[in-house]
Every structure is written in structure tokens, then in C-alpha cells.
mmCIF file of C-alpha atoms in Angstrom:
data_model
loop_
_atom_site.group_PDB
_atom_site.id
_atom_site.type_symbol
_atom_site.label_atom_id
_atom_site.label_comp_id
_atom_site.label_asym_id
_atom_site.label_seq_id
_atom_site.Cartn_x
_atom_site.Cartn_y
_atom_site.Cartn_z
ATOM 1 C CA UNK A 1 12.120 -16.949 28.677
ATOM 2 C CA UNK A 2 9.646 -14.206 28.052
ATOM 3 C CA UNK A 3 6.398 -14.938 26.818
ATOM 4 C CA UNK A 4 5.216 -13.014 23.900
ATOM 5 C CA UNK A 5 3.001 -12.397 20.583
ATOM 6 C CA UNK A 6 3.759 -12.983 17.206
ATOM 7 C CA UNK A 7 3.905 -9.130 16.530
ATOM 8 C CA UNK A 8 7.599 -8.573 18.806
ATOM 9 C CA UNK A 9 9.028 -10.486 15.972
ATOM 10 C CA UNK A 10 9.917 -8.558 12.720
ATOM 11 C CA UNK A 11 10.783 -9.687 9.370
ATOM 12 C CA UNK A 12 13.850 -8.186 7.648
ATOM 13 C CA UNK A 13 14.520 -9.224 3.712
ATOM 14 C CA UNK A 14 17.352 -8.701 1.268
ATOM 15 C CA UNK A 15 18.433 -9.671 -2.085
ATOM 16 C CA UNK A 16 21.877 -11.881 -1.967
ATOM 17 C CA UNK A 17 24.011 -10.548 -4.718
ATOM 18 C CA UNK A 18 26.346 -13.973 -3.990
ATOM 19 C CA UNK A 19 23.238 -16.658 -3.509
ATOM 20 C CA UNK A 20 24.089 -18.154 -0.369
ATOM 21 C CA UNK A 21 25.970 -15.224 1.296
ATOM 22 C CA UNK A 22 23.698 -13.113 3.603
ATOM 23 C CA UNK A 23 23.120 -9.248 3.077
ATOM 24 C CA UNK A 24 21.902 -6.427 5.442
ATOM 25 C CA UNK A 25 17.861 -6.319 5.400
ATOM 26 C CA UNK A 26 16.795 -4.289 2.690
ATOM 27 C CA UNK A 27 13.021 -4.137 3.322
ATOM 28 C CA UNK A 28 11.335 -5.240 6.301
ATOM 29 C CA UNK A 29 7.921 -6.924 5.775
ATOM 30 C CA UNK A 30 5.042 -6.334 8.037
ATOM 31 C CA UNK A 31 3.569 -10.162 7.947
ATOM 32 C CA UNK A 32 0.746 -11.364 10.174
ATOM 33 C CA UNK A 33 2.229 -15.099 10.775
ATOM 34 C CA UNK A 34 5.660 -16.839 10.175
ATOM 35 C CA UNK A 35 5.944 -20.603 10.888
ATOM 36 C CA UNK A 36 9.419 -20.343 9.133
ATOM 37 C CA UNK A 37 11.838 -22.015 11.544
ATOM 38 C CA UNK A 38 14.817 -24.430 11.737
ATOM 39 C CA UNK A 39 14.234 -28.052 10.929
ATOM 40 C CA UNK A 40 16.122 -30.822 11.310
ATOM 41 C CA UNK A 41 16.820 -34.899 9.561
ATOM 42 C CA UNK A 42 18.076 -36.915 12.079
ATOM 43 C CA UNK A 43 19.498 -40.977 11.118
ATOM 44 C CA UNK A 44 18.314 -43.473 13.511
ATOM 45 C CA UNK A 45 20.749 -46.199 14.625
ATOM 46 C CA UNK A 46 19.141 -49.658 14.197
ATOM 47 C CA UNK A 47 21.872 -51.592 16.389
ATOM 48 C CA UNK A 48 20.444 -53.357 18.939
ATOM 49 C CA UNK A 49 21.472 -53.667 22.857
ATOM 50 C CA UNK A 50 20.453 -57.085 23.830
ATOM 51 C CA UNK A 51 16.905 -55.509 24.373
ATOM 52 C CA UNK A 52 13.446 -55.429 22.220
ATOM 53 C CA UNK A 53 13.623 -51.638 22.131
ATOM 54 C CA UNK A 54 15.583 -48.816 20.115
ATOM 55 C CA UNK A 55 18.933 -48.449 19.397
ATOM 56 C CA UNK A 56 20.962 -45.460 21.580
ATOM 57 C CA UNK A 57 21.532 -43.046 19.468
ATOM 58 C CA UNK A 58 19.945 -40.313 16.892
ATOM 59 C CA UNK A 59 22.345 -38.654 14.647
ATOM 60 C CA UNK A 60 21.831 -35.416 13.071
ATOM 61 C CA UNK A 61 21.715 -35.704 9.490
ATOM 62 C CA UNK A 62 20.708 -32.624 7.612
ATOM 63 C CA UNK A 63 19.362 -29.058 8.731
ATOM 64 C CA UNK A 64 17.731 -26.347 7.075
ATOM 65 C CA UNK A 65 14.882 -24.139 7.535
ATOM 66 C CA UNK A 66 11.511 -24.078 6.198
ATOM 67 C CA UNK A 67 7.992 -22.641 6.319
ATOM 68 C CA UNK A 68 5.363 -19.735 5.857
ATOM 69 C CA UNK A 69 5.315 -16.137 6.046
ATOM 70 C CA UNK A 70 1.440 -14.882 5.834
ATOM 71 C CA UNK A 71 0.994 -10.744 4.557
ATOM 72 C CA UNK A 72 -0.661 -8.337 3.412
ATOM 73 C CA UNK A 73 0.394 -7.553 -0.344
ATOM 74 C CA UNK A 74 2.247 -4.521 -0.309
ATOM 75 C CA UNK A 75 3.579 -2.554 -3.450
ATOM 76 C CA UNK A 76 7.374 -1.712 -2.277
ATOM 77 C CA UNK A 77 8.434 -5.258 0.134
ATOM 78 C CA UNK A 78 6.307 -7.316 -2.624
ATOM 79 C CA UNK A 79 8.417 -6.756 -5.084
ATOM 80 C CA UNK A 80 11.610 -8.690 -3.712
ATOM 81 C CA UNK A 81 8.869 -11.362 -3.145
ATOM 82 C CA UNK A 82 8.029 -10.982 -6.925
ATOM 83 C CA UNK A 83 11.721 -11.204 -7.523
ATOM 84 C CA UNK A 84 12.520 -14.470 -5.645
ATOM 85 C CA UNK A 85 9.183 -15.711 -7.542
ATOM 86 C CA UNK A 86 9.991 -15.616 -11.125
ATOM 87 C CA UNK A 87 13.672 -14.847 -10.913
ATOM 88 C CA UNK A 88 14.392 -11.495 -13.358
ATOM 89 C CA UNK A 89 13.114 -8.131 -12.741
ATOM 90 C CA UNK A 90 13.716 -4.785 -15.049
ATOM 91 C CA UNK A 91 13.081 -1.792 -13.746
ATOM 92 C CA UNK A 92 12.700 1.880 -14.757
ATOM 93 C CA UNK A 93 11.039 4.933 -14.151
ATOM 94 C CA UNK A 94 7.234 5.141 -15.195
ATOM 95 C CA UNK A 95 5.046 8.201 -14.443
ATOM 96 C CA UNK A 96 7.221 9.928 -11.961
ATOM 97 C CA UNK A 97 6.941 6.187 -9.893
ATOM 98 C CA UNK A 98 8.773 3.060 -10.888
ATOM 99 C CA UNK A 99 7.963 0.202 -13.299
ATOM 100 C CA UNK A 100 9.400 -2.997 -12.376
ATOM 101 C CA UNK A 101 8.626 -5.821 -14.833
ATOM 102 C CA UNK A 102 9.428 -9.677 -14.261
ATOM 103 C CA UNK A 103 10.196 -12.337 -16.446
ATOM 104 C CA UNK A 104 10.395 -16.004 -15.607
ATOM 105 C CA UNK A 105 14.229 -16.876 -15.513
ATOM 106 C CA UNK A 106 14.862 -19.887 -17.409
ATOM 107 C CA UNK A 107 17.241 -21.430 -15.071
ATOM 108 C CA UNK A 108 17.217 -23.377 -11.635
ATOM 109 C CA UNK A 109 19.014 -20.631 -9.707
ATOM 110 C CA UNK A 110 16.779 -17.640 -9.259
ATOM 111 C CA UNK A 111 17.802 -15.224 -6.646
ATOM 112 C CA UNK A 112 17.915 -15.953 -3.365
ATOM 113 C CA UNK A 113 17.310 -13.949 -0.138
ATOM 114 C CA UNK A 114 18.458 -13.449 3.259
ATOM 115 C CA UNK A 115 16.063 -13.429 5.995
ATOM 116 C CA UNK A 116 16.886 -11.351 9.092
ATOM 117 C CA UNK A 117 14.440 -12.166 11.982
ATOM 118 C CA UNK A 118 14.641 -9.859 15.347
ATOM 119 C CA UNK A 119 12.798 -10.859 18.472
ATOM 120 C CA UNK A 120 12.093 -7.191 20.401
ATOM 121 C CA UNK A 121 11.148 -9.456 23.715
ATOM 122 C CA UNK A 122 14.334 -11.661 23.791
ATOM 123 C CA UNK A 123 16.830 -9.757 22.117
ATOM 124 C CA UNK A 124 17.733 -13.200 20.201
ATOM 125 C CA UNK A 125 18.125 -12.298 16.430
ATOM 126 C CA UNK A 126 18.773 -14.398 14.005
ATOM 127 C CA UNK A 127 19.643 -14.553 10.153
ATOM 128 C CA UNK A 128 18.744 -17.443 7.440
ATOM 129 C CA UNK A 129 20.639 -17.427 4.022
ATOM 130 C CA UNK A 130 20.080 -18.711 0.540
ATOM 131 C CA UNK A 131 16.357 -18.647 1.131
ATOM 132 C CA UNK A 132 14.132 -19.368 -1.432
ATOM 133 C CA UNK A 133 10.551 -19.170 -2.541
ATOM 134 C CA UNK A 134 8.866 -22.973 -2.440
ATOM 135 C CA UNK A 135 4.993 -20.997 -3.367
ATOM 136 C CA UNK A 136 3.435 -18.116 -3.414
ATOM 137 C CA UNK A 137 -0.273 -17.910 -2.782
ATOM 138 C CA UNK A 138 -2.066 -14.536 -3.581
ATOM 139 C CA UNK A 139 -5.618 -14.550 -1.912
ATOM 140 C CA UNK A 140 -8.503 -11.869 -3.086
ATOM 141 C CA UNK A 141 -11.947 -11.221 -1.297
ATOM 142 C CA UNK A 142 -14.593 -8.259 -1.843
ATOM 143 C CA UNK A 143 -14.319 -7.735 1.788
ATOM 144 C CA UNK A 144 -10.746 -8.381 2.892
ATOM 145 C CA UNK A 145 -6.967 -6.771 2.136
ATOM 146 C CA UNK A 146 -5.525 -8.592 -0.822
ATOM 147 C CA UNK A 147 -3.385 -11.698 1.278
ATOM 148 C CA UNK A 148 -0.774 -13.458 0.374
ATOM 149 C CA UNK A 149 1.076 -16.698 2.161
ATOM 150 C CA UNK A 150 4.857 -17.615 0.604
ATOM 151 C CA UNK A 151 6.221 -20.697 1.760
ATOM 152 C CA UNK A 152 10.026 -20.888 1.997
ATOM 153 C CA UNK A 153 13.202 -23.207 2.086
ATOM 154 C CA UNK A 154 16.346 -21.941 3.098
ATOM 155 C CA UNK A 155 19.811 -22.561 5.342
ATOM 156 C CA UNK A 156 19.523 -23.300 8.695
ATOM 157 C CA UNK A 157 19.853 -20.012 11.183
ATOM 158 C CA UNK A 158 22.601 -17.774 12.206
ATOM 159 C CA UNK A 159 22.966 -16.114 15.574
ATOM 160 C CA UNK A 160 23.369 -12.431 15.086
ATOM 161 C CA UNK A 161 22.726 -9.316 17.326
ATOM 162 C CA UNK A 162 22.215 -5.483 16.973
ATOM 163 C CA UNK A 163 18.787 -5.755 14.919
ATOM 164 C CA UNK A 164 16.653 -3.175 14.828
ATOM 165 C CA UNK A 165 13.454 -3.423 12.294
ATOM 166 C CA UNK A 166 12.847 -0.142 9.704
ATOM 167 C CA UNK A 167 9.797 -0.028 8.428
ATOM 168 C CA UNK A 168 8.367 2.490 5.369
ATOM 169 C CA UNK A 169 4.734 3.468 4.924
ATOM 170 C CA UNK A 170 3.400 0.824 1.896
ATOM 171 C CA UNK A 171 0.254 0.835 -0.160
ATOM 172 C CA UNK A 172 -2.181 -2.270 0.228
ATOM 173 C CA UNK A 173 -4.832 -3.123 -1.625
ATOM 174 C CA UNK A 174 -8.660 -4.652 -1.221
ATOM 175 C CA UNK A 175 -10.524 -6.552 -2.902
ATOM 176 C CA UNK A 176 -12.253 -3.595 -4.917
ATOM 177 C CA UNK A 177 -8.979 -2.863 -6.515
ATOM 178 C CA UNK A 178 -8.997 -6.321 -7.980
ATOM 179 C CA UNK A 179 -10.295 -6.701 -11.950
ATOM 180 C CA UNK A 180 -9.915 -9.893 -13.743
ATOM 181 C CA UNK A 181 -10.337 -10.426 -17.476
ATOM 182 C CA UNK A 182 -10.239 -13.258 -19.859
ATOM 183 C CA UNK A 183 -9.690 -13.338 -23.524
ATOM 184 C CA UNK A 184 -9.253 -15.578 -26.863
ATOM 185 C CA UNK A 185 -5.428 -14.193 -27.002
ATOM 186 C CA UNK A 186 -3.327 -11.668 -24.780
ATOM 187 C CA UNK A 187 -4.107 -8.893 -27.909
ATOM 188 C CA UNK A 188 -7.366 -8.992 -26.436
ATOM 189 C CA UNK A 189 -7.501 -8.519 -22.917
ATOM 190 C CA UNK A 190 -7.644 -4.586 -23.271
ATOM 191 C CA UNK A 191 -10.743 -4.419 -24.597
ATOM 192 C CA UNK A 192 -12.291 -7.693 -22.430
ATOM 193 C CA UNK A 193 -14.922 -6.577 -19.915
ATOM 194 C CA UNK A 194 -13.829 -7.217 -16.151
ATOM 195 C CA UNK A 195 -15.644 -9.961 -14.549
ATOM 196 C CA UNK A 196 -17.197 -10.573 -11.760
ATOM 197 C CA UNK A 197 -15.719 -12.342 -9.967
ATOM 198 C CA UNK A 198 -16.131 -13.193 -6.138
ATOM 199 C CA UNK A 199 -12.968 -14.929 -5.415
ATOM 200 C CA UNK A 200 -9.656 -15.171 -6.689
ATOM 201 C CA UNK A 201 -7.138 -17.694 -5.600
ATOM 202 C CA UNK A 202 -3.756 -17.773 -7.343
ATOM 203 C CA UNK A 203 -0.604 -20.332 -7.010
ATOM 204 C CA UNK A 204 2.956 -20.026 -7.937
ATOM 205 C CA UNK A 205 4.552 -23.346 -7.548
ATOM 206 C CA UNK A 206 8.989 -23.639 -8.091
ATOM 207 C CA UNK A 207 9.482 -26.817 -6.183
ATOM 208 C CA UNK A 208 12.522 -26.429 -4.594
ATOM 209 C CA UNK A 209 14.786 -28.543 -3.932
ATOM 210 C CA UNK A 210 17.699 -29.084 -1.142
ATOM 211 C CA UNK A 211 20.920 -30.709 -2.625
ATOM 212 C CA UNK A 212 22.593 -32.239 -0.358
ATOM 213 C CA UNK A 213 26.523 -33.584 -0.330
ATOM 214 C CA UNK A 214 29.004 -35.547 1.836
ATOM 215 C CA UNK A 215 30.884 -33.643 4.210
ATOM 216 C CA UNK A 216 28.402 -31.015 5.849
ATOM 217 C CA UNK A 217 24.803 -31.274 7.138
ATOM 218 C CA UNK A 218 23.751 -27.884 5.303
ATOM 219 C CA UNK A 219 22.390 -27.913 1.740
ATOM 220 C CA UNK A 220 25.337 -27.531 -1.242
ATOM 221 C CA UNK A 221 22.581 -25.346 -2.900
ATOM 222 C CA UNK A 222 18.630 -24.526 -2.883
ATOM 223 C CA UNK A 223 17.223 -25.340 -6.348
ATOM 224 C CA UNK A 224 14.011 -24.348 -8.039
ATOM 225 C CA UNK A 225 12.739 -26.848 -10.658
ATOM 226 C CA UNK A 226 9.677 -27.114 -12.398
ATOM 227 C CA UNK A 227 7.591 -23.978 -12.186
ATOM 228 C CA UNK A 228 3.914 -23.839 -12.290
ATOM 229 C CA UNK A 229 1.101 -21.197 -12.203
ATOM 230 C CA UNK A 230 -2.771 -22.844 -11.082
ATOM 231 C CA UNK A 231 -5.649 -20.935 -9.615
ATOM 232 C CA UNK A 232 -9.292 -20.564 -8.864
ATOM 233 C CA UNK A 233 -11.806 -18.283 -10.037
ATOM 234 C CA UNK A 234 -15.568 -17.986 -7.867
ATOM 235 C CA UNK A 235 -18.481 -16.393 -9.188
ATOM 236 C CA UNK A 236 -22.089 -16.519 -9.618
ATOM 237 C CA UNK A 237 -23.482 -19.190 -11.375
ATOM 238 C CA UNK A 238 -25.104 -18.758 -14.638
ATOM 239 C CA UNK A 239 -24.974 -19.529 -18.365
ATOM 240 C CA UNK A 240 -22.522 -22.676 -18.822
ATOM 241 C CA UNK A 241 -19.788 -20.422 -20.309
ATOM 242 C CA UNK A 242 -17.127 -21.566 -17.765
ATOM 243 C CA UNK A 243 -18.443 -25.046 -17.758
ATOM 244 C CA UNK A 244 -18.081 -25.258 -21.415
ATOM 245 C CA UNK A 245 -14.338 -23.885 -21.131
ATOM 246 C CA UNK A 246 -13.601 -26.927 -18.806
ATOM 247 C CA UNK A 247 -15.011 -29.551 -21.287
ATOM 248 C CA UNK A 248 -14.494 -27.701 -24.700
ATOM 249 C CA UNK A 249 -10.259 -28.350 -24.253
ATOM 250 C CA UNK A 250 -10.088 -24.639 -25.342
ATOM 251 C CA UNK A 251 -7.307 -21.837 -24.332
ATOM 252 C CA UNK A 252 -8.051 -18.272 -23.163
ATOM 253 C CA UNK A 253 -5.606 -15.665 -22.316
ATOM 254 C CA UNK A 254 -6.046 -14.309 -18.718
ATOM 255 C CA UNK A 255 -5.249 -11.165 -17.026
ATOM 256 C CA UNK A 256 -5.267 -9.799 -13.182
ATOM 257 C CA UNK A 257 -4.954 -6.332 -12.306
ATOM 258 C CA UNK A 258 -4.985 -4.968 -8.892
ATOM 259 C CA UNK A 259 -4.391 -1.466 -8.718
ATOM 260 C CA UNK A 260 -5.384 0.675 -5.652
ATOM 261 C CA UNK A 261 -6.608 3.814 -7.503
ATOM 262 C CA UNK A 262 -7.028 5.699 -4.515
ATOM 263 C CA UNK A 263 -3.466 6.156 -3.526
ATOM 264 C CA UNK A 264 -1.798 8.165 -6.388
ATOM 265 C CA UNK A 265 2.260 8.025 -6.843
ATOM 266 C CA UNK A 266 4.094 9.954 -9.458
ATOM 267 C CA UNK A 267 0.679 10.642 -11.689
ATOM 268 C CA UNK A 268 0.290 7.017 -11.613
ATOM 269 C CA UNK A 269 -1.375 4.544 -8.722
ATOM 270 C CA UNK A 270 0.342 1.320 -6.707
ATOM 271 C CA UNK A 271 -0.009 -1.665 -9.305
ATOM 272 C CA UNK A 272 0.643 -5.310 -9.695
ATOM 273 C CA UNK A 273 -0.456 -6.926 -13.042
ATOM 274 C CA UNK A 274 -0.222 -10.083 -14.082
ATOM 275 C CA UNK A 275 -0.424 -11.616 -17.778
ATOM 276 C CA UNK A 276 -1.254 -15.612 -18.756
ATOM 277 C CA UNK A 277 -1.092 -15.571 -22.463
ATOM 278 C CA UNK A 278 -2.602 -19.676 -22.587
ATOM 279 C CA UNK A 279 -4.365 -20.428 -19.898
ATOM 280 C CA UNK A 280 -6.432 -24.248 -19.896
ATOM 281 C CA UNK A 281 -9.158 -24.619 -17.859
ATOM 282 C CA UNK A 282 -9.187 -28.117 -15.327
ATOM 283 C CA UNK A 283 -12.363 -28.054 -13.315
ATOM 284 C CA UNK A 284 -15.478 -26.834 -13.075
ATOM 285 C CA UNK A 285 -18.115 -27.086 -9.584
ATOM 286 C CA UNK A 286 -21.060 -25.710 -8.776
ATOM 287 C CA UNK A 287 -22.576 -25.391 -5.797
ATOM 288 C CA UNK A 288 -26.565 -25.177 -5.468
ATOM 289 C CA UNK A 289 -27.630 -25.011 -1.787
ATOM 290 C CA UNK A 290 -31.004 -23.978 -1.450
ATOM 291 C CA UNK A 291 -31.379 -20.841 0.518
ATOM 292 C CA UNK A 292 -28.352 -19.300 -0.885
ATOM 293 C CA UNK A 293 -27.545 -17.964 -4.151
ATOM 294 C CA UNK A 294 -25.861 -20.865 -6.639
ATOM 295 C CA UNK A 295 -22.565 -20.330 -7.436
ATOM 296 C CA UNK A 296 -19.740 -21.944 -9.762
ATOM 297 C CA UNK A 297 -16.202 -22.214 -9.297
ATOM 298 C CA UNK A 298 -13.444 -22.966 -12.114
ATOM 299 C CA UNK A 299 -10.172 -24.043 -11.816
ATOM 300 C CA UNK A 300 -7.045 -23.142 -14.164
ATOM 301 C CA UNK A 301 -3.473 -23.979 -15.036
ATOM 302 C CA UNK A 302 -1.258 -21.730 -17.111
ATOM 303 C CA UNK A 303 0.620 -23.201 -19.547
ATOM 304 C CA UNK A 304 2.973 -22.422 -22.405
ATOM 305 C CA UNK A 305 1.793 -20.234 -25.332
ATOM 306 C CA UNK A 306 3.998 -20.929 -28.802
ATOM 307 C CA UNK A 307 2.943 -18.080 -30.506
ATOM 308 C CA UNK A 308 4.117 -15.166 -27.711
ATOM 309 C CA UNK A 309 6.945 -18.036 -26.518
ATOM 310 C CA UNK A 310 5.792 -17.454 -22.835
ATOM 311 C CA UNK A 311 3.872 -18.393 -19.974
ATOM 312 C CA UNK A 312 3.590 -15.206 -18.676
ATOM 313 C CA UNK A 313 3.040 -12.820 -21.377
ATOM 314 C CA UNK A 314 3.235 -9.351 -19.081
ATOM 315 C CA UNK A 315 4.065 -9.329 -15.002
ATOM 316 C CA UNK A 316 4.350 -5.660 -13.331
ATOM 317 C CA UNK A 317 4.486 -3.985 -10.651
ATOM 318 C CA UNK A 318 4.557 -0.177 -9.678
ATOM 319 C CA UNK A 319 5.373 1.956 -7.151
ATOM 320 C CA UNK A 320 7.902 4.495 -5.682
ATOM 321 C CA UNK A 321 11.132 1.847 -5.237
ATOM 322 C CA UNK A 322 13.983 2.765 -7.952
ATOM 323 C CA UNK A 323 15.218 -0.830 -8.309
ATOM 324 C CA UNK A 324 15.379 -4.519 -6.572
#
């Protein structure tokens, strides 16, 4: 077995019209780290021999597949990663690019994906069905690409052959194409100043599931549940305004933008924005150390708004793909 680095093995996604049934790789992602791999539940015979030791045998139970996939955020392979996050995606032309806008699907079957995985050093491919998003984290830093780690659950792997990874040129984005706003209500949030903030941290959490039968060791289905948006703002620490939004119990409407503005599609730039028309705000820390300049960081949870009937009031993104 050759030895080899993480970069011989390439990432290959597609939508499943049929959840569950695999489709040719649509998009293939350039990632910097996947952990996702085959896992297994195995039942442990307690019968005993005649001897103070274990039993003989250690039966496989259940199998599936599960873990991370660490990348840049990219404006065309993001958005099937967008898709498998909130579940329902509309798109349409916008600019002379493409405006693809996502709603949370009320349901417990979003879409699902197929992951195609192709090792260039062994020539041993492999494929993954019904996979689904567990979490999303999207990571932003003044100095750093805009980062994202999903963590996925899927079927356990399929032998396959004849892969060969196509990649097209995508648009990333830094942290200076990163503006964050917050508001009394969502009608606001155009005309709120951008903050500044030093550090965003942002978590989409579906909680899947594996439901398991009689009769076969593979999952019946993949199921998200209960979804949940949380996150983490840093800045410097001043006035107690984001203290006082921790202990007043108040709402505020959030926004995140991150357009690159230096890459121009259509008459229009590479976009993702996201929309939290209630947002309540958990904790609040600051941190003091002497020889360093005192900063604060607050905490948030989105959560339903009554009056828009939402949690996520507006959820974009653009670029130069017709559809997902």
C-alpha cells in the first residue's frame, strides 16, 4: 500500500434526485481535510467459556459512515452544501450571474447527497449514498480565507472504479469581504452600520439521525430533526452594549454578508448572505489581560420570529451556477 498525502484524495458531490440512490459527481470540492470514513457497531457476545475472560465472538451490528470535510467556502460547490443545509433552494438568474435563495424545509427529509471519493495513489474509489449534513460550521478571520468544516452521516461505502476528479475555477473569500450587522427588526438591517467585528463563528446544527430496522445492518433512512442556528461574535471591548443584550432578554435581527467585491460576475460579485430575523443573545465574556487590548465576546442563538414566520428571514447565494 502506497503511502500518501491527504491532497491524492478528491472529493466528488452530487445531489440524489431518489435520496438514497447515488448520482454521478456533480461538483468536486477542493477540501483541506476529510475524516469522513466507514464506521462500524459491533454486539458483543457475553457467553462465557468456562474462563474469567470474554466471550468468542463480535458480531457486526450496524455500519454507516461518518465524519468531517474541512474547506475553503467557495461560491459554486457551496451551494449544494447550502442545499443539504437547509433543504430548499430557488434559483434564477440575477445580474447576468445566478441567485440561488434557500429556505429551511419544514420536514425531516432534506436532500441528500452522494459522495464520490477517488484515491489518485491507489486507484481505490469509492462512493457513499444518502449522505447528509449533521453541522455546518462557517469560520471568519481578518487574516484568513473564510473556512468552513461540515460534519456528515451517511451509508456505508461502495467500491467503484473509473474516477477521475473535475475541478472548475471558484471564487473564495477573506475575511475583508465579511460585514456583519445587527438590528431591532430585519426592516432594519439596510440601513445598520457594519460592525466591527474580529471574529465570526457560525453553527448550523440538524441532528441527524440513523434509523435503523431488522433485517439489514445499513440505515432504513438518514433523518434530520431539530434544526438549530448558534454562533459567536468577537470584538473589542467597550461600552456594555453587548453585555446589556445578554442580560436585557431582548431580540435583535442579525445579518452576515460576505461578498468578495473584487471578483465581478455578470455585473454583480460572488455572494453568500445570510438573514436571522430574532436572534437572542446567551452569553457574554470578556477578556482583560493586561498587555493586550480587552476584548468581549457574545454568544447567540437564532430563534423563531412570529411576525416574519421564520427563522431565517433571507439566505442567498450568488454566482455563475444556473441551478442545484
Amino acid at each position: 500500500m502506497a503511502k500518501k498525502i491527504g491532497r491524492l484524495i478528491n472529493l466528488g458531490l452530487a445531489k440524489e434526485s431518489s435520496r438514497g440512490t447515488a448520482v454521478a459527481a456533480t461538483n468536486w470540492l477542493p477540501k483541506s481535510n476529510i475524516t469522513f470514513s466507514d464506521k462500524v457497531q459491533k454486539a458483543v457476545s457475553q457467553s462465557s467459556y468456562g474462563t474469567i475472560g470474554e466471550g468468542n465472538q463480535e458480531l457486526v451490528a450496524l455500519k454507516w459512515a461518518e465524519g468531517d470535510v474541512e474547506f475553503d467556502l467557495v461560491d459554486k460547490t457551496f451551494g449544494l452544501v447550502a442545499l443539504a443545509t437547509f433543504g430548499t433552494v430557488s434559483s434564477g438568474a440575477f445580474n447576468s450571474a445566478y441567485k440561488h435563495t434557500y429556505t429551511l424545509q419544514n420536514d425531516n427529509q432534506h436532500d441528500s447527497l452522494t459522495f464520490w471519493v477517488e484515491d489518485v495513489a491507489e486507484s481505490n474509489d469509492i462512493f457513499f449514498e444518502l449522505c447528509m449534513i449533521n453541522s455546518l460550521n462557517i469560520t471568519a478571520v481578518p487574516e484568513d480565507v473564510v473556512k468552513c468544516t461540515a460534519n456528515w452521516v451517511g451509508k456505508s461505502s461502495e467500491d467503484t472504479s473509473g474516477l477521475s476528479a473535475s475541478y472548475v475555477a471558484e471564487n473564495k473569500f477573506t475575511g475583508r469581504d465579511v460585514s456583519i450587522k445587527i438590528a431591532a427588526a430585519t426592516a432594519g438591517l439596510d440601513a445598520a452600520s457594519i460592525l466591527n467585528i474580529k471574529e465570526l463563528s457560525i453553527d448550523f446544527s440538524k441532528n441527524v439521525m440513523r434509523d435503523y430496522a431488522l433485517s439489514s445492518v445499513q440505515a432504513i433512512d438518514i433523518l434530520n430533526q431539530k434544526f438549530e442556528i448558534t454562533g459567536t461574535l468577537t470584538l473589542d471591548l467597550g461600552d456594555d452594549t453587548y453585555k446589556d443584550y445578554m442580560l436585557d432578554g431582548g431580540y435583535k435581527a442579525l445579518r452576515i454578508d460576505i461578498v468578495n467585491a473584487n471578483v465581478t460576475i455578470g455585473s454583480t460579485n460572488p455572494a453568500f448572505r445570510l438573514d436571522l430575523s430574532r436572534v437572542a443573545f446567551d452569553a457574554w465574556e470578556p477578556a482583560r489581560p493586561n498587555d493586550e487590548i480587552a476584548t468581549q465576546t457574545i454568544n447567540f442563538r437564532a430563534m423563531y420570529d412570529i411576525t416574519n414566520g421564520n427563522i431565517i428571514n433571507n439566505c442567498y447565494l450568488v454566482n455563475e451556477t444556473a441551478s442545484y
